Amino acid sequence: MLRTFAKAFRTPDLRRKLLFTIGIVVLFRLGSAIPTPGVDYAAINSIQKQAASNDLLGLINLFSGGGLLQLSVFALGIMPYITASIITQLLRVVIPRFEALHKEGQSGQTKLTQYTRYLTIALAVLQSTAVITTARSGTLFGSDTRVINPDTPWTVALMIITMTAGTGLIMWLGELITEKGVGNGMSLLIFASIVAGFPASMGQIWGSSNGGPINFMVVLVVFVAVIIAIVFVEQSQRRIRVQYAKRMVGRRTYGGSTTYIPIKINTAGVIPIIFSSSLLALPMMVTQFVRDQSNPVVGWIANNLGSTDALYMVLYAALTIFFCFFYTAITFNPEEVADNMKKYGGFIPGIRAGRPTAEYLNYVINRITTPGSIYLAVVALIPQVLFGLLGVNQNLPFGGTTLLIIVGVGLDTVKQIESQLQQRHYEGFLR
């Protein structure tokens, strides 16, 4: 990896792309530290260490690089865009128009991207309103300290507009990286947000009074082992051989080649963990707005749905497995793949084209998804189990998610840089 980056910086065109990407990331991190107009920054700094731990808010804070708890300009981070992208994909199942646009090629994808942008702005307005309302009520920080000064309707409206504009700017910065940088802009911004919070989180583990240095080493060793396992699984795939028959078009012969369909063990990526985490975090978040904290339902949720409770872990694993199958079924359509293969004269050796091919692909994807979903559930639960055994607070929100994103984005970025290097340093048959 280091050799790849060294070669990249020796290539003028690729060096400009890398420096451009680094500059955009620096702007993104700078915006995560600039407070929104109307925020009492001194008050936030004084109570941030006592901030209430909420998993859903922690997820948004994770993707904003810590900007949420600072009520910064980029407080919402990239989370509205991620949510909008997921909703747009799910709407393909419900709305035929979205599915038709998906099949239209580049023009259809452009329209879907535009719809995603509009939905991102709408979600940014809703989320910024919810965050500011939560901050005014004291629920966000677990304190009654006033963090908005002056607390007037005009100030609140200005904060909503600023945070929404910040989300739009982040979306534009991500697209700039995709267009003029090394590519995969949104993922790189998420990567930067997560990595930015790691030093402080690991420092808290080191400085804890309950065996800090020992816990730090244990966490570090486990995380390195998990990263190695994630790299191994994420690179693993089942290759289904596809043979294309020869066909004559005019005087030319097409086809006759052999290729394969790569099916990853973890087809769904990190989406199932995000779905299950957000769903389980909602009850705990709702209870914080209930005035009567002595209510038995509130007490049961507080005692059984904490991130280290046994019931929470069981539900977490079950929902992760369910959403893994659900999202894989949405993103990989065996019938569509079988129809495309039949249209271009492709077939799987030993399997008839058409419906038998679709049934075979469905059989394979279900068998691959089963170990993939179990792998996701194990990775998602490792941080909860580890921190529970060590008796320390979970300082790395959604640790399984962070590791999956870091490894996935890192591998993808290195592959893109290597592919661009091969285009410029390709040694042909003759030197």
Short mmCIF file of C-alpha atoms in Angstrom, two decimals:
data_model
loop_
_atom_site.label_atom_id
_atom_site.label_comp_id
_atom_site.label_asym_id
_atom_site.label_seq_id
_atom_site.Cartn_x
_atom_site.Cartn_y
_atom_site.Cartn_z
CA MET A 1 0.00 0.00 0.00
CA LEU A 2 2.78 2.44 0.91
CA ARG A 3 4.60 1.59 -2.32
CA THR A 4 1.42 2.33 -4.27
CA PHE A 5 1.05 5.76 -2.69
CA ALA A 6 4.73 6.52 -3.30
CA LYS A 7 4.34 5.71 -7.01
CA ALA A 8 1.16 7.79 -7.13
CA PHE A 9 2.91 10.91 -5.83
CA ARG A 10 5.62 10.47 -8.47
CA THR A 11 2.97 10.67 -11.21
CA PRO A 12 2.07 14.37 -11.86
CA ASP A 13 -1.58 13.84 -12.86
CA LEU A 14 -2.31 11.40 -10.04
CA ARG A 15 -0.40 13.59 -7.57
CA ARG A 16 -2.73 16.50 -8.39
CA LYS A 17 -5.75 14.27 -7.77
CA LEU A 18 -4.38 13.09 -4.42
CA LEU A 19 -3.52 16.63 -3.28
CA PHE A 20 -6.96 17.84 -4.39
CA THR A 21 -8.61 15.04 -2.39
CA ILE A 22 -6.51 15.83 0.69
CA GLY A 23 -7.45 19.52 0.40
CA ILE A 24 -11.17 18.70 0.25
CA VAL A 25 -10.85 16.43 3.30
CA VAL A 26 -9.09 19.25 5.20
CA LEU A 27 -11.98 21.63 4.33
CA PHE A 28 -14.44 19.00 5.50
CA ARG A 29 -12.65 18.59 8.84
CA LEU A 30 -12.44 22.37 9.22
CA GLY A 31 -16.20 22.72 8.75
CA SER A 32 -16.76 20.06 11.42
CA ALA A 33 -15.03 22.33 13.96
CA ILE A 34 -16.73 25.65 13.07
CA PRO A 35 -19.75 26.25 15.35
CA THR A 36 -23.14 27.15 13.91
CA PRO A 37 -24.21 30.81 14.45
CA GLY A 38 -26.07 31.09 17.75
CA VAL A 39 -24.20 28.31 19.55
CA ASP A 40 -22.57 29.02 22.90
CA TYR A 41 -19.33 27.20 22.19
CA ALA A 42 -17.96 27.63 25.72
CA ALA A 43 -21.09 26.03 27.21
CA ILE A 44 -20.82 23.06 24.82
CA ASN A 45 -17.17 22.47 25.70
CA SER A 46 -17.96 22.56 29.41
CA ILE A 47 -20.68 19.88 29.29
CA GLN A 48 -19.61 17.72 26.35
CA LYS A 49 -17.86 15.19 28.59
CA GLN A 50 -21.14 14.62 30.43
CA ALA A 51 -23.08 14.23 27.17
CA ALA A 52 -25.68 11.49 27.21
CA SER A 53 -24.74 8.39 25.24
CA ASN A 54 -27.41 7.76 22.63
CA ASP A 55 -26.75 5.18 19.93
CA LEU A 56 -28.73 6.91 17.18
CA LEU A 57 -27.18 10.30 17.90
CA GLY A 58 -23.85 8.52 18.23
CA LEU A 59 -24.23 7.15 14.70
CA ILE A 60 -24.87 10.66 13.30
CA ASN A 61 -22.00 12.03 15.40
CA LEU A 62 -19.76 9.26 14.02
CA PHE A 63 -20.44 10.20 10.38
CA SER A 64 -20.03 13.91 11.16
CA GLY A 65 -16.57 13.40 12.68
CA GLY A 66 -17.74 14.60 16.10
CA GLY A 67 -19.45 17.69 14.65
CA LEU A 68 -22.91 16.80 15.97
CA LEU A 69 -22.07 17.19 19.65
CA GLN A 70 -20.36 20.48 18.82
CA LEU A 71 -23.38 21.73 16.81
CA SER A 72 -20.97 22.70 14.03
CA VAL A 73 -21.73 23.80 10.47
CA PHE A 74 -21.22 20.18 9.33
CA ALA A 75 -23.06 18.76 12.36
CA LEU A 76 -25.20 16.39 10.27
CA GLY A 77 -22.22 15.13 8.29
CA ILE A 78 -22.90 12.78 5.40
CA MET A 79 -25.72 10.94 7.20
CA PRO A 80 -28.63 12.62 5.32
CA TYR A 81 -27.08 11.62 1.99
CA ILE A 82 -26.56 8.02 3.16
CA THR A 83 -30.17 7.82 4.33
CA ALA A 84 -31.44 9.35 1.08
CA SER A 85 -29.40 6.89 -0.99
CA ILE A 86 -30.77 3.93 0.98
CA ILE A 87 -34.36 5.21 0.66
CA THR A 88 -33.92 5.71 -3.09
CA GLN A 89 -32.73 2.12 -3.48
CA LEU A 90 -35.61 0.78 -1.40
CA LEU A 91 -38.13 2.82 -3.43
CA ARG A 92 -37.11 0.87 -6.52
CA VAL A 93 -39.07 -2.06 -5.09
CA VAL A 94 -42.17 0.06 -4.42
CA ILE A 95 -42.22 2.61 -7.25
CA PRO A 96 -41.99 1.19 -10.81
CA ARG A 97 -40.77 4.57 -12.11
CA PHE A 98 -37.59 4.30 -10.02
CA GLU A 99 -36.94 0.77 -11.28
CA ALA A 100 -37.42 1.95 -14.87
CA LEU A 101 -34.93 4.78 -14.33
CA HIS A 102 -32.44 2.28 -12.90
CA LYS A 103 -32.66 0.23 -16.11
CA GLU A 104 -32.28 3.23 -18.44
CA GLY A 105 -28.53 3.42 -17.98
CA GLN A 106 -26.57 6.63 -17.51
CA SER A 107 -29.51 9.00 -18.10
CA GLY A 108 -31.69 7.15 -15.60
CA GLN A 109 -28.89 7.08 -13.02
CA THR A 110 -28.48 10.84 -13.42
CA LYS A 111 -32.16 11.39 -12.62
CA LEU A 112 -31.98 9.05 -9.61
CA THR A 113 -28.94 10.97 -8.36
CA GLN A 114 -30.89 14.21 -8.70
CA TYR A 115 -33.80 12.76 -6.71
CA THR A 116 -31.31 11.63 -4.07
CA ARG A 117 -29.97 15.18 -3.79
CA TYR A 118 -33.45 16.64 -3.32
CA LEU A 119 -34.25 14.01 -0.69
CA THR A 120 -30.93 14.73 1.05
CA ILE A 121 -31.83 18.41 1.49
CA ALA A 122 -35.31 17.50 2.79
CA LEU A 123 -33.84 15.04 5.30
CA ALA A 124 -31.22 17.62 6.31
CA VAL A 125 -34.00 20.08 7.20
CA LEU A 126 -35.79 17.43 9.29
CA GLN A 127 -32.63 16.20 11.03
CA SER A 128 -31.29 19.68 11.77
CA THR A 129 -34.67 20.63 13.27
CA ALA A 130 -34.62 17.48 15.42
CA VAL A 131 -31.01 18.06 16.56
CA ILE A 132 -31.62 21.70 17.51
CA THR A 133 -34.86 20.82 19.31
CA THR A 134 -33.03 18.08 21.21
CA ALA A 135 -30.21 20.47 22.09
CA ARG A 136 -32.68 23.10 23.38
CA SER A 137 -34.40 20.51 25.59
CA GLY A 138 -31.07 19.40 27.09
CA THR A 139 -31.49 15.79 25.91
CA LEU A 140 -28.58 15.92 23.48
CA PHE A 141 -26.01 16.72 26.17
CA GLY A 142 -27.79 15.35 29.22
CA SER A 143 -27.73 18.78 30.82
CA ASP A 144 -30.01 21.79 31.28
CA THR A 145 -27.25 24.21 30.34
CA ARG A 146 -28.29 26.69 27.64
CA VAL A 147 -26.23 26.04 24.51
CA ILE A 148 -28.17 28.36 22.16
CA ASN A 149 -27.74 32.05 22.80
CA PRO A 150 -29.92 33.98 22.16
CA ASP A 151 -32.63 31.31 22.10
CA THR A 152 -35.02 33.02 19.68
CA PRO A 153 -37.03 31.72 16.68
CA TRP A 154 -34.75 33.69 14.32
CA THR A 155 -31.63 32.07 15.80
CA VAL A 156 -33.17 28.60 15.54
CA ALA A 157 -34.18 29.23 11.91
CA LEU A 158 -30.66 30.48 11.11
CA MET A 159 -29.14 27.33 12.66
CA ILE A 160 -31.45 25.06 10.64
CA ILE A 161 -30.56 26.89 7.41
CA THR A 162 -26.82 26.75 8.24
CA MET A 163 -26.80 23.02 9.01
CA THR A 164 -28.86 22.24 5.90
CA ALA A 165 -26.49 24.31 3.77
CA GLY A 166 -23.58 22.48 5.40
CA THR A 167 -25.06 19.13 4.33
CA GLY A 168 -25.46 20.42 0.78
CA LEU A 169 -21.84 21.59 0.79
CA ILE A 170 -20.63 18.20 2.05
CA MET A 171 -22.59 16.51 -0.75
CA TRP A 172 -20.92 18.83 -3.29
CA LEU A 173 -17.45 18.22 -1.81
CA GLY A 174 -17.98 14.47 -2.07
CA GLU A 175 -18.98 14.78 -5.72
CA LEU A 176 -15.92 16.94 -6.40
CA ILE A 177 -13.66 14.18 -5.02
CA THR A 178 -15.45 11.64 -7.24
CA GLU A 179 -15.10 13.85 -10.31
CA LYS A 180 -11.68 15.49 -9.89
CA GLY A 181 -10.03 13.46 -7.11
CA VAL A 182 -9.26 9.79 -6.67
CA GLY A 183 -12.97 8.85 -6.76
CA ASN A 184 -15.45 7.44 -4.26
CA GLY A 185 -15.85 10.86 -2.63
CA MET A 186 -18.71 10.18 -0.21
CA SER A 187 -17.00 7.09 1.18
CA LEU A 188 -13.73 8.97 1.67
CA LEU A 189 -15.52 11.69 3.67
CA ILE A 190 -17.09 9.01 5.88
CA PHE A 191 -13.64 7.42 6.24
CA ALA A 192 -12.16 10.76 7.32
CA SER A 193 -14.97 11.32 9.85
CA ILE A 194 -14.46 7.93 11.48
CA VAL A 195 -10.66 8.07 11.58
CA ALA A 196 -10.78 11.57 13.11
CA GLY A 197 -12.53 10.21 16.21
CA PHE A 198 -10.25 7.22 16.81
CA PRO A 199 -7.34 8.93 18.61
CA ALA A 200 -9.61 10.55 21.22
CA SER A 201 -11.55 7.31 21.77
CA MET A 202 -8.42 5.21 22.19
CA GLY A 203 -6.98 7.90 24.46
CA GLN A 204 -10.03 7.60 26.73
CA ILE A 205 -9.48 3.86 27.00
CA TRP A 206 -5.78 4.39 27.82
CA GLY A 207 -6.59 7.00 30.47
CA SER A 208 -9.41 5.08 32.16
CA SER A 209 -8.85 4.23 35.82
CA ASN A 210 -9.91 0.59 35.38
CA GLY A 211 -6.75 -0.97 33.88
CA GLY A 212 -6.35 1.61 31.12
CA PRO A 213 -3.05 0.53 29.43
CA ILE A 214 -3.96 -3.17 29.62
CA ASN A 215 -7.42 -2.56 28.17
CA PHE A 216 -5.83 -0.40 25.48
CA MET A 217 -3.52 -3.22 24.39
CA VAL A 218 -6.33 -5.79 24.44
CA VAL A 219 -8.58 -3.56 22.33
CA LEU A 220 -5.75 -2.82 19.91
CA VAL A 221 -4.88 -6.51 19.43
CA VAL A 222 -8.54 -7.49 18.94
CA PHE A 223 -9.11 -4.68 16.46
CA VAL A 224 -6.05 -5.66 14.40
CA ALA A 225 -7.24 -9.29 14.35
CA VAL A 226 -10.76 -8.22 13.34
CA ILE A 227 -9.39 -6.00 10.56
CA ILE A 228 -7.35 -8.92 9.17
CA ALA A 229 -10.47 -11.12 9.25
CA ILE A 230 -12.56 -8.40 7.57
CA VAL A 231 -9.98 -7.98 4.79
CA PHE A 232 -9.98 -11.75 4.21
CA VAL A 233 -13.78 -12.03 4.06
CA GLU A 234 -14.37 -8.82 2.06
CA GLN A 235 -11.92 -10.01 -0.61
CA SER A 236 -13.56 -13.46 -0.79
CA GLN A 237 -16.07 -14.16 -3.55
CA ARG A 238 -17.85 -17.00 -5.30
CA ARG A 239 -17.21 -16.90 -9.05
CA ILE A 240 -19.95 -18.38 -11.22
CA ARG A 241 -18.62 -19.27 -14.65
CA VAL A 242 -20.56 -17.86 -17.62
CA GLN A 243 -20.05 -18.99 -21.22
CA TYR A 244 -21.15 -16.81 -24.15
CA ALA A 245 -22.10 -18.55 -27.39
CA LYS A 246 -20.68 -17.39 -30.71
CA ARG A 247 -23.00 -15.35 -32.92
CA MET A 248 -22.61 -13.81 -36.35
CA VAL A 249 -23.46 -10.13 -36.89
CA GLY A 250 -22.81 -9.35 -40.54
CA ARG A 251 -19.37 -10.70 -41.31
CA ARG A 252 -18.12 -10.48 -37.76
CA THR A 253 -18.21 -13.10 -35.02
CA TYR A 254 -19.10 -12.03 -31.50
CA GLY A 255 -19.11 -13.99 -28.25
CA GLY A 256 -17.44 -17.30 -27.65
CA SER A 257 -15.73 -15.93 -24.54
CA THR A 258 -15.79 -17.15 -20.94
CA THR A 259 -16.25 -14.89 -17.95
CA TYR A 260 -17.68 -15.15 -14.46
CA ILE A 261 -20.15 -13.48 -12.11
CA PRO A 262 -18.37 -12.47 -8.86
CA ILE A 263 -20.63 -12.81 -5.81
CA LYS A 264 -19.14 -11.47 -2.59
CA ILE A 265 -19.75 -13.22 0.70
CA ASN A 266 -20.85 -9.89 2.16
CA THR A 267 -23.00 -8.54 -0.67
CA ALA A 268 -24.96 -6.14 1.54
CA GLY A 269 -21.90 -4.34 2.94
CA VAL A 270 -22.38 -2.31 6.11
CA ILE A 271 -26.03 -1.36 5.45
CA PRO A 272 -27.60 -4.16 7.60
CA ILE A 273 -25.62 -3.04 10.66
CA ILE A 274 -26.73 0.58 10.16
CA PHE A 275 -30.37 -0.50 9.78
CA SER A 276 -30.40 -2.71 12.88
CA SER A 277 -28.45 -0.21 15.01
CA SER A 278 -30.76 2.67 14.11
CA LEU A 279 -33.88 0.58 14.71
CA LEU A 280 -32.74 -0.58 18.16
CA ALA A 281 -31.65 2.95 19.11
CA LEU A 282 -35.10 4.44 18.53
CA PRO A 283 -36.79 3.08 21.73
CA MET A 284 -33.97 4.42 23.93
CA MET A 285 -34.17 7.79 22.20
CA VAL A 286 -37.95 8.00 22.61
CA THR A 287 -37.72 7.28 26.35
CA GLN A 288 -35.48 10.32 26.82
CA PHE A 289 -38.39 12.55 25.79
CA VAL A 290 -40.82 10.93 28.24
CA ARG A 291 -41.35 13.14 31.27
CA ASP A 292 -42.42 10.32 33.61
CA GLN A 293 -39.18 8.38 33.94
CA SER A 294 -40.77 6.12 36.59
CA ASN A 295 -42.96 4.52 33.93
CA PRO A 296 -42.39 0.71 33.95
CA VAL A 297 -42.06 0.59 30.16
CA VAL A 298 -39.34 3.24 30.28
CA GLY A 299 -37.55 1.32 33.02
CA TRP A 300 -37.74 -1.97 31.09
CA ILE A 301 -36.28 -0.35 27.96
CA ALA A 302 -33.48 1.25 29.97
CA ASN A 303 -32.62 -2.05 31.69
CA ASN A 304 -32.84 -4.37 28.65
CA LEU A 305 -32.02 -2.36 25.53
CA GLY A 306 -28.64 -0.94 26.53
CA SER A 307 -25.78 -1.61 24.12
CA THR A 308 -24.22 -4.22 26.44
CA ASP A 309 -27.46 -5.99 27.53
CA ALA A 310 -28.02 -9.61 26.46
CA LEU A 311 -31.45 -8.94 24.89
CA TYR A 312 -30.02 -6.04 22.89
CA MET A 313 -27.23 -8.23 21.53
CA VAL A 314 -29.64 -11.03 20.55
CA LEU A 315 -31.96 -8.58 18.77
CA TYR A 316 -28.98 -6.84 17.20
CA ALA A 317 -27.66 -10.10 15.72
CA ALA A 318 -31.14 -11.24 14.55
CA LEU A 319 -31.93 -7.90 12.87
CA THR A 320 -28.50 -7.78 11.23
CA ILE A 321 -29.02 -11.25 9.72
CA PHE A 322 -32.56 -10.33 8.58
CA PHE A 323 -31.52 -7.05 6.96
CA CYS A 324 -28.56 -8.78 5.30
CA PHE A 325 -30.94 -11.13 3.43
CA PHE A 326 -33.42 -8.29 2.83
CA TYR A 327 -30.90 -5.85 1.34
CA THR A 328 -29.18 -8.56 -0.71
CA ALA A 329 -32.54 -9.49 -2.24
CA ILE A 330 -33.03 -5.84 -3.26
CA THR A 331 -29.58 -5.22 -4.71
CA PHE A 332 -29.11 -8.58 -6.49
CA ASN A 333 -32.01 -9.70 -8.69
CA PRO A 334 -31.37 -13.24 -10.05
CA GLU A 335 -34.18 -12.97 -12.61
CA GLU A 336 -32.77 -9.73 -14.04
CA VAL A 337 -29.26 -11.22 -14.25
CA ALA A 338 -30.62 -14.37 -15.92
CA ASP A 339 -32.60 -12.32 -18.46
CA ASN A 340 -29.55 -10.22 -19.35
CA MET A 341 -27.44 -13.34 -19.80
CA LYS A 342 -30.08 -14.90 -22.06
CA LYS A 343 -30.39 -11.70 -24.08
CA TYR A 344 -26.67 -11.66 -24.90
CA GLY A 345 -26.32 -15.40 -25.42
CA GLY A 346 -24.74 -16.23 -22.09
CA PHE A 347 -25.33 -19.35 -20.02
CA ILE A 348 -23.94 -21.14 -16.99
CA PRO A 349 -22.41 -24.49 -18.03
CA GLY A 350 -24.78 -27.29 -17.05
CA ILE A 351 -27.71 -24.90 -16.35
CA ARG A 352 -30.41 -24.08 -18.90
CA ALA A 353 -30.92 -20.40 -19.73
CA GLY A 354 -33.93 -18.51 -18.37
CA ARG A 355 -35.78 -19.59 -15.24
CA PRO A 356 -33.42 -22.49 -14.29
CA THR A 357 -30.52 -19.99 -14.31
CA ALA A 358 -32.46 -17.58 -12.07
CA GLU A 359 -33.27 -20.41 -9.63
CA TYR A 360 -29.63 -21.50 -9.57
CA LEU A 361 -28.42 -17.93 -8.92
CA ASN A 362 -31.01 -17.55 -6.15
CA TYR A 363 -29.82 -20.82 -4.60
CA VAL A 364 -26.18 -19.68 -4.71
CA ILE A 365 -26.87 -16.19 -3.34
CA ASN A 366 -28.85 -17.64 -0.40
CA ARG A 367 -26.04 -20.06 0.46
CA ILE A 368 -23.45 -17.26 0.23
CA THR A 369 -25.55 -14.79 2.23
CA THR A 370 -26.00 -17.20 5.17
CA PRO A 371 -22.33 -17.20 6.29
CA GLY A 372 -22.07 -13.56 5.21
CA SER A 373 -24.90 -12.51 7.53
CA ILE A 374 -23.43 -14.49 10.44
CA TYR A 375 -20.06 -12.84 9.78
CA LEU A 376 -21.70 -9.39 9.87
CA ALA A 377 -23.48 -10.19 13.13
CA VAL A 378 -20.23 -11.38 14.76
CA VAL A 379 -18.31 -8.30 13.62
CA ALA A 380 -21.11 -6.03 14.86
CA LEU A 381 -21.18 -7.68 18.31
CA ILE A 382 -17.42 -7.85 18.92
CA PRO A 383 -17.17 -4.26 20.30
CA GLN A 384 -20.15 -4.75 22.67
CA VAL A 385 -18.84 -8.06 23.98
CA LEU A 386 -15.26 -6.81 24.28
CA PHE A 387 -16.11 -3.58 26.09
CA GLY A 388 -18.58 -5.45 28.32
CA LEU A 389 -15.92 -7.96 29.37
CA LEU A 390 -13.33 -5.25 29.99
CA GLY A 391 -15.81 -3.17 31.99
CA VAL A 392 -15.20 0.05 30.04
CA ASN A 393 -17.58 2.35 28.25
CA GLN A 394 -18.10 1.83 24.53
CA ASN A 395 -16.02 4.74 23.28
CA LEU A 396 -16.06 3.63 19.66
CA PRO A 397 -19.69 4.03 18.47
CA PHE A 398 -20.78 1.10 16.31
CA GLY A 399 -17.29 -0.37 16.33
CA GLY A 400 -18.20 -3.12 13.85
CA THR A 401 -19.52 -0.51 11.45
CA THR A 402 -16.43 1.66 11.76
CA LEU A 403 -14.07 -1.22 11.03
CA LEU A 404 -16.10 -2.41 8.04
CA ILE A 405 -16.20 1.09 6.55
CA ILE A 406 -12.51 1.76 7.16
CA VAL A 407 -11.41 -1.53 5.60
CA GLY A 408 -13.87 -1.31 2.69
CA VAL A 409 -13.03 2.28 1.77
CA GLY A 410 -9.30 1.69 2.22
CA LEU A 411 -9.29 -1.35 -0.07
CA ASP A 412 -11.42 0.39 -2.69
CA THR A 413 -9.26 3.53 -2.68
CA VAL A 414 -6.03 1.56 -3.08
CA LYS A 415 -7.59 -0.42 -5.96
CA GLN A 416 -8.61 2.78 -7.73
CA ILE A 417 -5.13 4.27 -7.34
CA GLU A 418 -3.54 1.05 -8.61
CA SER A 419 -5.85 0.97 -11.65
CA GLN A 420 -4.91 4.56 -12.52
CA LEU A 421 -1.21 3.74 -12.04
CA GLN A 422 -1.52 0.80 -14.43
CA GLN A 423 -2.96 3.11 -17.09
CA ARG A 424 0.11 5.34 -16.84
CA HIS A 425 2.86 2.80 -16.13
CA TYR A 426 1.63 -0.18 -18.13
CA GLU A 427 4.48 -2.21 -19.59
CA GLY A 428 3.31 -3.72 -22.84
CA PHE A 429 4.50 -6.82 -24.68
CA LEU A 430 7.61 -4.94 -25.84
CA ARG A 431 9.41 -2.54 -23.49
#
